[in-house]
mmCIF file of C-alpha atoms and ligand atoms in Angstrom:
data_model
loop_
_atom_site.group_PDB
_atom_site.id
_atom_site.type_symbol
_atom_site.label_atom_id
_atom_site.label_comp_id
_atom_site.label_asym_id
_atom_site.label_seq_id
_atom_site.Cartn_x
_atom_site.Cartn_y
_atom_site.Cartn_z
ATOM 1 C CA MET A 4 5.437 -27.583 -17.244
ATOM 2 C CA ASN A 5 4.944 -23.879 -16.498
ATOM 3 C CA THR A 6 7.810 -22.344 -14.594
ATOM 4 C CA ALA A 7 7.011 -19.982 -11.738
ATOM 5 C CA LYS A 8 8.306 -17.119 -13.875
ATOM 6 C CA GLU A 9 5.912 -18.004 -16.729
ATOM 7 C CA ILE A 10 2.982 -18.377 -14.286
ATOM 8 C CA ARG A 11 3.594 -14.923 -12.839
ATOM 9 C CA GLN A 12 3.955 -13.365 -16.290
ATOM 10 C CA LYS A 13 0.692 -14.936 -17.516
ATOM 11 C CA PHE A 14 -1.163 -13.330 -14.648
ATOM 12 C CA LEU A 15 0.231 -9.871 -15.411
ATOM 13 C CA ASP A 16 -0.324 -10.257 -19.165
ATOM 14 C CA PHE A 17 -3.938 -11.347 -18.612
ATOM 15 C CA PHE A 18 -4.837 -8.299 -16.537
ATOM 16 C CA GLU A 19 -2.878 -5.980 -18.815
ATOM 17 C CA SER A 20 -5.100 -7.306 -21.639
ATOM 18 C CA LYS A 21 -8.101 -6.279 -19.505
ATOM 19 C CA GLY A 22 -6.880 -2.650 -19.334
ATOM 20 C CA HIS A 23 -4.801 -2.834 -16.119
ATOM 21 C CA THR A 24 -1.510 -1.010 -15.648
ATOM 22 C CA VAL A 25 1.271 -3.327 -14.448
ATOM 23 C CA VAL A 26 2.866 -1.707 -11.382
ATOM 24 C CA PRO A 27 5.941 -2.851 -9.387
ATOM 25 C CA SER A 28 5.734 -4.473 -5.979
ATOM 26 C CA ALA A 29 6.072 -1.978 -3.158
ATOM 27 C CA PRO A 30 8.956 -2.640 -0.724
ATOM 28 C CA MET A 31 8.101 -5.282 1.861
ATOM 29 C CA VAL A 32 9.193 -2.941 4.654
ATOM 30 C CA VAL A 33 6.661 -0.183 5.439
ATOM 31 C CA LYS A 34 8.100 3.145 6.630
ATOM 32 C CA ASN A 35 5.140 5.506 6.326
ATOM 33 C CA ASP A 36 2.189 3.797 7.982
ATOM 34 C CA PRO A 37 2.143 3.597 11.810
ATOM 35 C CA THR A 38 -0.450 0.785 11.637
ATOM 36 C CA LEU A 39 1.918 -1.576 9.789
ATOM 37 C CA MET A 40 5.574 -2.694 10.040
ATOM 38 C CA PHE A 41 5.590 -4.817 6.899
ATOM 39 C CA THR A 42 3.515 -5.111 3.746
ATOM 40 C CA ASN A 43 0.949 -7.766 4.650
ATOM 41 C CA ALA A 44 -1.213 -7.524 1.522
ATOM 42 C CA GLY A 45 -1.094 -6.268 -2.011
ATOM 43 C CA MET A 46 -3.490 -3.466 -1.153
ATOM 44 C CA ASN A 47 -1.246 -1.692 1.361
ATOM 45 C CA GLN A 48 0.436 0.511 -1.215
ATOM 46 C CA PHE A 49 -3.047 1.572 -2.413
ATOM 47 C CA LYS A 50 -4.543 2.298 1.005
ATOM 48 C CA ASP A 51 -4.651 6.074 0.472
ATOM 49 C CA ILE A 52 -6.392 5.614 -2.838
ATOM 50 C CA PHE A 53 -9.093 3.467 -1.224
ATOM 51 C CA LEU A 54 -9.526 6.026 1.556
ATOM 52 C CA GLY A 55 -9.963 8.785 -1.050
ATOM 53 C CA ASN A 56 -6.832 10.671 0.093
ATOM 54 C CA THR A 57 -5.066 10.413 -3.300
ATOM 55 C CA THR A 58 -6.144 9.950 -6.896
ATOM 56 C CA PRO A 59 -4.791 6.900 -8.772
ATOM 57 C CA LYS A 60 -2.766 7.379 -11.945
ATOM 58 C CA SER A 61 -4.813 4.612 -13.503
ATOM 59 C CA LYS A 62 -8.163 3.137 -12.384
ATOM 60 C CA ARG A 63 -7.010 -0.453 -12.942
ATOM 61 C CA ALA A 64 -3.718 -1.907 -11.663
ATOM 62 C CA THR A 65 -2.116 -5.340 -11.432
ATOM 63 C CA ASP A 66 1.102 -6.580 -9.795
ATOM 64 C CA SER A 67 2.881 -9.248 -7.865
ATOM 65 C CA GLN A 68 3.461 -7.955 -4.340
ATOM 66 C CA LYS A 69 6.034 -9.249 -1.883
ATOM 67 C CA CYS A 70 4.213 -9.719 1.471
ATOM 68 C CA LEU A 71 5.404 -10.647 4.941
ATOM 69 C CA ARG A 72 2.925 -12.094 7.442
ATOM 70 C CA VAL A 73 4.770 -12.359 10.747
ATOM 71 C CA SER A 74 3.228 -9.752 13.005
ATOM 72 C CA GLY A 75 -0.081 -8.002 13.662
ATOM 73 C CA LYS A 76 -3.461 -9.169 12.323
ATOM 74 C CA HIS A 77 -1.997 -11.499 9.705
ATOM 75 C CA ASN A 78 0.635 -13.742 11.249
ATOM 76 C CA ASP A 79 1.465 -17.189 9.840
ATOM 77 C CA LEU A 80 4.907 -17.648 11.408
ATOM 78 C CA GLU A 81 4.194 -20.622 13.675
ATOM 79 C CA ALA A 82 2.540 -22.587 10.848
ATOM 80 C CA VAL A 83 5.529 -22.207 8.527
ATOM 81 C CA GLY A 84 7.377 -25.453 7.946
ATOM 82 C CA HIS A 85 4.654 -27.599 9.466
ATOM 83 C CA ASP A 86 2.540 -27.653 6.328
ATOM 84 C CA GLY A 87 3.203 -27.172 2.656
ATOM 85 C CA ARG A 88 1.245 -23.994 2.081
ATOM 86 C CA HIS A 89 2.114 -21.270 4.610
ATOM 87 C CA HIS A 90 4.968 -18.781 4.348
ATOM 88 C CA THR A 91 6.349 -15.842 6.162
ATOM 89 C CA MET A 92 7.144 -14.109 2.876
ATOM 90 C CA PHE A 93 5.051 -14.824 -0.180
ATOM 91 C CA GLU A 94 4.057 -13.157 -3.423
ATOM 92 C CA MET A 95 0.513 -12.046 -3.887
ATOM 93 C CA LEU A 96 -0.751 -11.684 -7.423
ATOM 94 C CA GLY A 97 -3.369 -8.961 -7.532
ATOM 95 C CA ASN A 98 -5.711 -6.905 -9.676
ATOM 96 C CA TRP A 99 -7.283 -3.654 -8.542
ATOM 97 C CA SER A 100 -10.145 -1.471 -9.500
ATOM 98 C CA PHE A 101 -10.212 1.982 -7.970
ATOM 99 C CA GLY A 102 -13.839 2.983 -8.272
ATOM 100 C CA ASP A 103 -14.018 1.374 -11.725
ATOM 101 C CA TYR A 104 -15.269 -2.219 -12.307
ATOM 102 C CA PHE A 105 -16.773 -4.170 -9.418
ATOM 103 C CA LYS A 106 -17.887 -7.694 -8.421
ATOM 104 C CA GLU A 107 -19.222 -9.010 -11.723
ATOM 105 C CA GLU A 108 -16.036 -8.319 -13.703
ATOM 106 C CA ALA A 109 -13.704 -9.366 -10.855
ATOM 107 C CA ILE A 110 -15.425 -12.747 -10.617
ATOM 108 C CA THR A 111 -15.739 -13.267 -14.382
ATOM 109 C CA TRP A 112 -12.073 -12.464 -14.990
ATOM 110 C CA ALA A 113 -10.857 -14.638 -12.113
ATOM 111 C CA TRP A 114 -12.841 -17.529 -13.559
ATOM 112 C CA GLU A 115 -11.576 -16.854 -17.098
ATOM 113 C CA LEU A 116 -7.951 -16.724 -15.985
ATOM 114 C CA LEU A 117 -8.121 -19.878 -13.881
ATOM 115 C CA THR A 118 -10.109 -22.049 -16.261
ATOM 116 C CA GLU A 119 -9.197 -20.730 -19.738
ATOM 117 C CA VAL A 120 -5.648 -19.399 -19.371
ATOM 118 C CA TYR A 121 -4.297 -21.700 -16.655
ATOM 119 C CA LYS A 122 -6.754 -24.433 -17.693
ATOM 120 C CA ILE A 123 -7.533 -25.567 -14.151
ATOM 121 C CA ASP A 124 -10.225 -28.278 -14.002
ATOM 122 C CA LYS A 125 -13.524 -26.426 -13.235
ATOM 123 C CA THR A 126 -14.906 -29.325 -11.213
ATOM 124 C CA LYS A 127 -12.153 -28.852 -8.616
ATOM 125 C CA LEU A 128 -13.032 -25.239 -7.852
ATOM 126 C CA TYR A 129 -15.241 -23.806 -5.080
ATOM 127 C CA ALA A 130 -16.197 -20.212 -4.257
ATOM 128 C CA THR A 131 -17.168 -18.798 -0.902
ATOM 129 C CA VAL A 132 -19.550 -15.870 -0.442
ATOM 130 C CA PHE A 133 -20.126 -13.587 2.568
ATOM 131 C CA GLU A 134 -23.288 -14.477 4.522
ATOM 132 C CA GLY A 135 -23.578 -11.045 6.218
ATOM 133 C CA SER A 136 -22.987 -9.996 9.819
ATOM 134 C CA ALA A 137 -25.616 -8.809 12.306
ATOM 135 C CA GLU A 138 -22.807 -7.433 14.504
ATOM 136 C CA ASP A 139 -21.591 -5.106 11.725
ATOM 137 C CA GLY A 140 -25.012 -4.548 10.119
ATOM 138 C CA THR A 141 -23.735 -5.931 6.793
ATOM 139 C CA GLN A 142 -25.898 -7.858 4.330
ATOM 140 C CA MET A 143 -25.439 -11.200 2.625
ATOM 141 C CA ASP A 144 -23.507 -10.668 -0.619
ATOM 142 C CA SER A 145 -26.222 -11.560 -3.143
ATOM 143 C CA GLU A 146 -24.375 -9.798 -5.955
ATOM 144 C CA ALA A 147 -21.332 -12.056 -5.645
ATOM 145 C CA LEU A 148 -23.616 -15.077 -5.253
ATOM 146 C CA GLU A 149 -25.423 -14.272 -8.518
ATOM 147 C CA ALA A 150 -22.132 -13.644 -10.335
ATOM 148 C CA TRP A 151 -20.767 -17.056 -9.218
ATOM 149 C CA LYS A 152 -23.930 -18.880 -10.231
ATOM 150 C CA LYS A 153 -23.051 -18.065 -13.832
ATOM 151 C CA HIS A 154 -19.886 -20.186 -13.527
ATOM 152 C CA LEU A 155 -20.323 -22.698 -10.748
ATOM 153 C CA PRO A 156 -23.035 -25.184 -9.781
ATOM 154 C CA GLU A 157 -24.732 -24.203 -6.514
ATOM 155 C CA ASP A 158 -23.102 -27.052 -4.548
ATOM 156 C CA HIS A 159 -19.721 -25.442 -5.328
ATOM 157 C CA ILE A 160 -20.728 -22.120 -3.776
ATOM 158 C CA ILE A 161 -20.398 -21.953 0.003
ATOM 159 C CA MET A 162 -21.609 -19.221 2.327
ATOM 160 C CA GLY A 163 -18.980 -17.952 4.823
ATOM 161 C CA ASN A 164 -19.048 -15.856 7.949
ATOM 162 C CA LYS A 165 -17.244 -12.662 8.904
ATOM 163 C CA HIS A 166 -14.151 -14.579 10.022
ATOM 164 C CA ASP A 167 -13.581 -16.133 6.569
ATOM 165 C CA ASN A 168 -15.371 -13.745 4.199
ATOM 166 C CA PHE A 169 -14.862 -10.198 5.440
ATOM 167 C CA TRP A 170 -11.284 -9.061 4.812
ATOM 168 C CA GLU A 171 -9.601 -6.398 6.900
ATOM 169 C CA MET A 172 -6.113 -4.994 6.615
ATOM 170 C CA GLY A 173 -5.718 -4.484 10.356
ATOM 171 C CA ASP A 174 -7.735 -3.286 13.324
ATOM 172 C CA THR A 175 -8.555 -0.173 11.320
ATOM 173 C CA GLY A 176 -8.488 0.701 7.621
ATOM 174 C CA PRO A 177 -10.055 -0.349 4.340
ATOM 175 C CA CYS A 178 -12.071 -3.578 4.385
ATOM 176 C CA GLY A 179 -15.009 -5.344 2.788
ATOM 177 C CA PRO A 180 -16.787 -8.594 2.055
ATOM 178 C CA SER A 181 -14.761 -11.141 0.153
ATOM 179 C CA SER A 182 -15.253 -14.150 -2.056
ATOM 180 C CA GLU A 183 -12.525 -16.781 -1.912
ATOM 181 C CA ILE A 184 -11.706 -19.373 -4.537
ATOM 182 C CA HIS A 185 -10.637 -22.761 -3.191
ATOM 183 C CA ILE A 186 -9.308 -25.777 -5.046
ATOM 184 C CA ASP A 187 -9.626 -29.474 -4.141
ATOM 185 C CA LEU A 188 -6.431 -31.333 -5.096
ATOM 186 C CA ARG A 189 -7.275 -34.647 -3.399
ATOM 187 C CA SER A 190 -7.454 -37.966 -5.239
ATOM 188 C CA ASP A 191 -10.722 -39.128 -6.826
ATOM 189 C CA GLU A 192 -11.020 -41.840 -4.120
ATOM 190 C CA GLU A 193 -10.792 -39.277 -1.359
ATOM 191 C CA ILE A 194 -13.243 -36.958 -3.082
ATOM 192 C CA ALA A 195 -15.712 -39.834 -3.447
ATOM 193 C CA LYS A 196 -15.590 -40.359 0.322
ATOM 194 C CA VAL A 197 -15.983 -36.667 1.372
ATOM 195 C CA PRO A 198 -17.013 -34.026 -1.137
ATOM 196 C CA GLY A 199 -14.789 -30.947 -1.531
ATOM 197 C CA ARG A 200 -17.458 -28.583 -0.222
ATOM 198 C CA ASP A 201 -17.180 -30.235 3.201
ATOM 199 C CA MET A 202 -13.419 -29.747 3.197
ATOM 200 C CA VAL A 203 -13.234 -26.023 2.366
ATOM 201 C CA ASN A 204 -11.731 -23.995 5.248
ATOM 202 C CA THR A 205 -10.981 -27.122 7.325
ATOM 203 C CA ASP A 206 -7.217 -26.565 7.386
ATOM 204 C CA ASN A 207 -6.525 -29.385 4.878
ATOM 205 C CA ASP A 208 -3.263 -29.172 2.902
ATOM 206 C CA GLN A 209 -4.913 -30.326 -0.341
ATOM 207 C CA VAL A 210 -8.153 -28.338 -0.219
ATOM 208 C CA ILE A 211 -6.830 -24.807 -0.153
ATOM 209 C CA GLU A 212 -7.707 -21.232 -0.766
ATOM 210 C CA ILE A 213 -5.885 -19.881 -3.806
ATOM 211 C CA TRP A 214 -7.443 -16.516 -4.455
ATOM 212 C CA ASN A 215 -9.255 -13.929 -2.378
ATOM 213 C CA LEU A 216 -11.446 -11.377 -4.150
ATOM 214 C CA VAL A 217 -12.183 -8.491 -1.795
ATOM 215 C CA PHE A 218 -14.907 -5.963 -2.495
ATOM 216 C CA MET A 219 -13.455 -2.950 -0.692
ATOM 217 C CA GLN A 220 -16.395 -0.866 0.417
ATOM 218 C CA PHE A 221 -15.717 0.191 3.991
ATOM 219 C CA ASN A 222 -13.228 1.806 6.316
ATOM 220 C CA ARG A 223 -13.072 0.260 9.807
ATOM 221 C CA LYS A 224 -12.752 3.131 12.289
ATOM 222 C CA ALA A 225 -10.942 2.976 15.637
ATOM 223 C CA ASP A 226 -14.291 2.717 17.468
ATOM 224 C CA GLY A 227 -15.059 -0.435 15.477
ATOM 225 C CA SER A 228 -17.711 1.091 13.236
ATOM 226 C CA LEU A 229 -17.775 0.750 9.457
ATOM 227 C CA GLU A 230 -17.845 3.858 7.272
ATOM 228 C CA PRO A 231 -18.523 3.535 3.528
ATOM 229 C CA LEU A 232 -15.493 4.343 1.369
ATOM 230 C CA PRO A 233 -15.857 7.131 -1.200
ATOM 231 C CA ALA A 234 -15.873 4.537 -4.028
ATOM 232 C CA LYS A 235 -16.412 0.837 -4.479
ATOM 233 C CA ASN A 236 -13.121 -0.932 -5.208
ATOM 234 C CA ILE A 237 -11.726 -4.335 -6.072
ATOM 235 C CA ASP A 238 -8.707 -5.798 -4.304
ATOM 236 C CA THR A 239 -7.755 -9.357 -5.215
ATOM 237 C CA GLY A 240 -4.895 -11.462 -3.916
ATOM 238 C CA MET A 241 -3.850 -14.854 -5.258
ATOM 239 C CA GLY A 242 -1.152 -16.861 -3.481
ATOM 240 C CA PHE A 243 1.550 -17.154 -6.126
ATOM 241 C CA GLU A 244 3.365 -20.089 -4.502
ATOM 242 C CA ARG A 245 0.065 -22.015 -4.121
ATOM 243 C CA LEU A 246 -0.840 -21.336 -7.746
ATOM 244 C CA CYS A 247 2.570 -22.669 -8.798
ATOM 245 C CA MET A 248 1.892 -25.805 -6.731
ATOM 246 C CA VAL A 249 -1.443 -26.352 -8.515
ATOM 247 C CA LEU A 250 -0.105 -25.696 -12.009
ATOM 248 C CA GLN A 251 3.061 -27.715 -11.519
ATOM 249 C CA GLY A 252 1.049 -30.710 -10.223
ATOM 250 C CA LYS A 253 2.720 -30.722 -6.792
ATOM 251 C CA THR A 254 1.274 -31.350 -3.346
ATOM 252 C CA SER A 255 3.399 -28.771 -1.516
ATOM 253 C CA ASN A 256 4.550 -25.244 -2.358
ATOM 254 C CA TYR A 257 8.038 -26.371 -1.347
ATOM 255 C CA ASP A 258 8.110 -28.905 -4.219
ATOM 256 C CA THR A 259 7.706 -26.134 -6.856
ATOM 257 C CA ASP A 260 10.616 -24.464 -8.602
ATOM 258 C CA VAL A 261 10.157 -21.475 -6.302
ATOM 259 C CA PHE A 262 11.712 -23.486 -3.461
ATOM 260 C CA SER A 263 13.246 -26.667 -4.856
ATOM 261 C CA GLY A 264 16.605 -24.999 -5.587
ATOM 262 C CA MET A 265 16.882 -23.794 -1.979
ATOM 263 C CA ILE A 266 15.911 -27.177 -0.565
ATOM 264 C CA LYS A 267 18.605 -28.842 -2.720
ATOM 265 C CA GLN A 268 21.197 -26.372 -1.476
ATOM 266 C CA ILE A 269 20.214 -26.960 2.173
ATOM 267 C CA GLU A 270 20.533 -30.704 1.568
ATOM 268 C CA LYS A 271 23.992 -30.172 0.132
ATOM 269 C CA LEU A 272 25.218 -27.911 2.957
ATOM 270 C CA SER A 273 23.795 -30.009 5.794
ATOM 271 C CA GLY A 274 24.466 -33.432 4.401
ATOM 272 C CA HIS A 275 20.880 -34.461 5.203
ATOM 273 C CA SER A 276 18.230 -35.320 2.690
ATOM 274 C CA TYR A 277 14.885 -33.518 2.633
ATOM 275 C CA HIS A 278 12.780 -36.646 3.007
ATOM 276 C CA GLU A 279 15.084 -38.309 5.582
ATOM 277 C CA ASN A 280 12.298 -37.963 8.185
ATOM 278 C CA ALA A 281 9.430 -35.681 9.158
ATOM 279 C CA LYS A 282 11.717 -33.438 11.199
ATOM 280 C CA THR A 283 14.252 -32.866 8.436
ATOM 281 C CA GLU A 284 11.362 -31.939 6.138
ATOM 282 C CA VAL A 285 9.980 -29.357 8.574
ATOM 283 C CA ALA A 286 13.449 -27.915 9.267
ATOM 284 C CA MET A 287 14.345 -27.566 5.569
ATOM 285 C CA ARG A 288 11.006 -25.920 4.794
ATOM 286 C CA VAL A 289 11.528 -23.488 7.704
ATOM 287 C CA ILE A 290 15.026 -22.612 6.535
ATOM 288 C CA ALA A 291 14.056 -22.270 2.843
ATOM 289 C CA ASP A 292 11.126 -20.013 3.725
ATOM 290 C CA HIS A 293 12.953 -17.921 6.298
ATOM 291 C CA ILE A 294 16.090 -17.342 4.206
ATOM 292 C CA ARG A 295 13.919 -15.893 1.465
ATOM 293 C CA ALA A 296 12.015 -13.638 3.882
ATOM 294 C CA ILE A 297 15.235 -12.386 5.542
ATOM 295 C CA ALA A 298 17.026 -11.798 2.249
ATOM 296 C CA PHE A 299 14.162 -9.779 0.805
ATOM 297 C CA SER A 300 13.697 -7.842 4.066
ATOM 298 C CA ILE A 301 17.342 -6.838 4.037
ATOM 299 C CA ALA A 302 17.183 -5.960 0.334
ATOM 300 C CA ASP A 303 14.110 -3.839 1.019
ATOM 301 C CA GLY A 304 15.824 -1.897 3.816
ATOM 302 C CA GLN A 305 15.286 -3.781 7.078
ATOM 303 C CA LEU A 306 18.301 -5.419 8.732
ATOM 304 C CA PRO A 307 17.808 -7.774 11.698
ATOM 305 C CA SER A 308 18.215 -5.782 14.938
ATOM 306 C CA ASN A 309 17.078 -5.722 18.565
ATOM 307 C CA VAL A 310 14.133 -3.304 18.192
ATOM 308 C CA LYS A 311 10.802 -3.028 16.362
ATOM 309 C CA ALA A 312 10.692 -4.240 12.729
ATOM 310 C CA GLY A 313 14.369 -5.282 12.934
ATOM 311 C CA TYR A 314 13.574 -7.501 15.918
ATOM 312 C CA VAL A 315 10.843 -9.238 13.918
ATOM 313 C CA ILE A 316 13.423 -10.112 11.254
ATOM 314 C CA ARG A 317 15.893 -11.277 13.917
ATOM 315 C CA ARG A 318 13.212 -13.595 15.343
ATOM 316 C CA ILE A 319 12.692 -15.153 11.881
ATOM 317 C CA LEU A 320 16.450 -15.598 11.561
ATOM 318 C CA ARG A 321 16.661 -17.185 15.036
ATOM 319 C CA ARG A 322 13.802 -19.587 14.225
ATOM 320 C CA ALA A 323 15.647 -20.790 11.107
ATOM 321 C CA VAL A 324 18.888 -21.236 13.063
ATOM 322 C CA ARG A 325 17.064 -23.091 15.854
ATOM 323 C CA TYR A 326 15.431 -25.581 13.415
ATOM 324 C CA GLY A 327 18.759 -26.063 11.675
ATOM 325 C CA TYR A 328 20.770 -26.832 14.836
ATOM 326 C CA THR A 329 18.006 -28.974 16.352
ATOM 327 C CA PHE A 330 16.967 -31.115 13.385
ATOM 328 C CA LEU A 331 19.876 -30.948 10.946
ATOM 329 C CA PRO A 332 22.972 -31.694 12.985
ATOM 330 C CA LEU A 333 26.056 -31.333 10.818
ATOM 331 C CA LEU A 334 27.022 -34.715 9.415
ATOM 332 C CA ALA A 335 30.623 -35.838 9.076
ATOM 333 C CA GLY A 336 31.897 -34.848 5.644
ATOM 334 C CA ALA A 337 29.265 -32.166 5.042
ATOM 335 C CA PRO A 338 30.556 -28.701 4.248
ATOM 336 C CA ALA A 339 30.432 -26.384 7.313
ATOM 337 C CA TYR A 340 27.410 -24.100 7.574
HETATM 338 N N1 LIG B 5 -6.369 -8.035 0.550
HETATM 339 C C1 LIG B 5 -6.744 -9.395 0.316
HETATM 340 C C2 LIG B 5 -5.784 -10.374 0.940
HETATM 341 O O1 LIG B 5 -4.728 -9.984 1.332
HETATM 342 C C3 LIG B 5 -6.846 -9.651 -1.161
HETATM 343 O O2 LIG B 5 -5.795 -9.119 -1.855
HETATM 344 O O3 LIG B 5 -6.099 -11.532 1.014
#
C-alpha cells in the first residue's frame, strides 16, 4: 500500500520530471491580500504572477499547498464530518504553468500520472468540460474536449456549466474555465444499475471529483466583467486526501493514514469507538479534521481570537468541542480530555 507520504512525493517527482520547480506550500494564513483571510487554493500564492504584476522565477511550478475552506466563496465547514470527503483544512496537489504550456499538456500529464504512475483503472475516470456561458460571453471549451477525446471515450466526457466548470478564486481575481476529473468508486453491481456519468456532480460519496484543471485566462473585475489575463496559465488542484483514499482502497478520507492515527487517539481519549454509531463517527471525523486545521493555523501564525481571522479559527475550535461534548460523553474509566 502507498502511504500518504509516498503518494505526495510521487506527485512532486512526476511534475519535477516534467520540468517543474518544486516550491513550498505558502502559509495557510494570508496577511497581504484584503480579498482573502486564508489560503483557499494552491493558486493564491501565485495570484500576482497570473495578474502580470510580478515575473515568476520559473515558468513551471508544483507543490502541495495547505488550504483552509471555512469562509468566503469556498466554505465547506458545515459538510465536514457528515461525509467522508470534505475538510476544513486539506492539501492541494498542484502544477502550474505561467504563460508556458496550456490545456493539451495539462490534460495529457494529468492522465499519465493517474493511469500510468498511480495506475488508477481508466474505466473509472470521467472528465468534465466547460459548456460556455452566455452571461459571461465565454465559449464552449472545444480545446479541452479535443484533448480529452485522445484519452477517454466520449461517454466519459461530460459538459458542465459555469457553476461546476468555471473556477474563480473569489468575487474578483484570476479565473477561467476548468476541466474536472472524477472517479467512480462504486461496486460493479451499483455501476451496472446507474452508469457513472449519471452520478458525476450529484453529491455522492463514492463518485467524486479528485482533480480540477483550471485554464486561467481571465481576471474577474469588481463590476463583474471578465478581462483577459496577460498570459494563458495552468492551475491544477488535486485533493490529496481524496487521492489517498482512492489509492489506499478506502471509502472515506478518514480511513486513510492521513487521519486514522488521530481517530485512534480520539477513541482512546474518549473511551468511545469510532463505529459505535453514526453520531460517534460524525463527531470523531469533525474533531480529527478540526484539530488538524487549528494546529496548522496556529503554526502558520493565526491563534484563535474574538476578531476576524482569529474568530474563524475559534469557531472551528468551538465546533469540535461542541461535537465532542454532545456525542462523545466521557465514559467511566476513560482518561480525562
Ligand atoms: N484553483 C483550482 C481549485 O482550487 C485548481 O487548483 O480547485
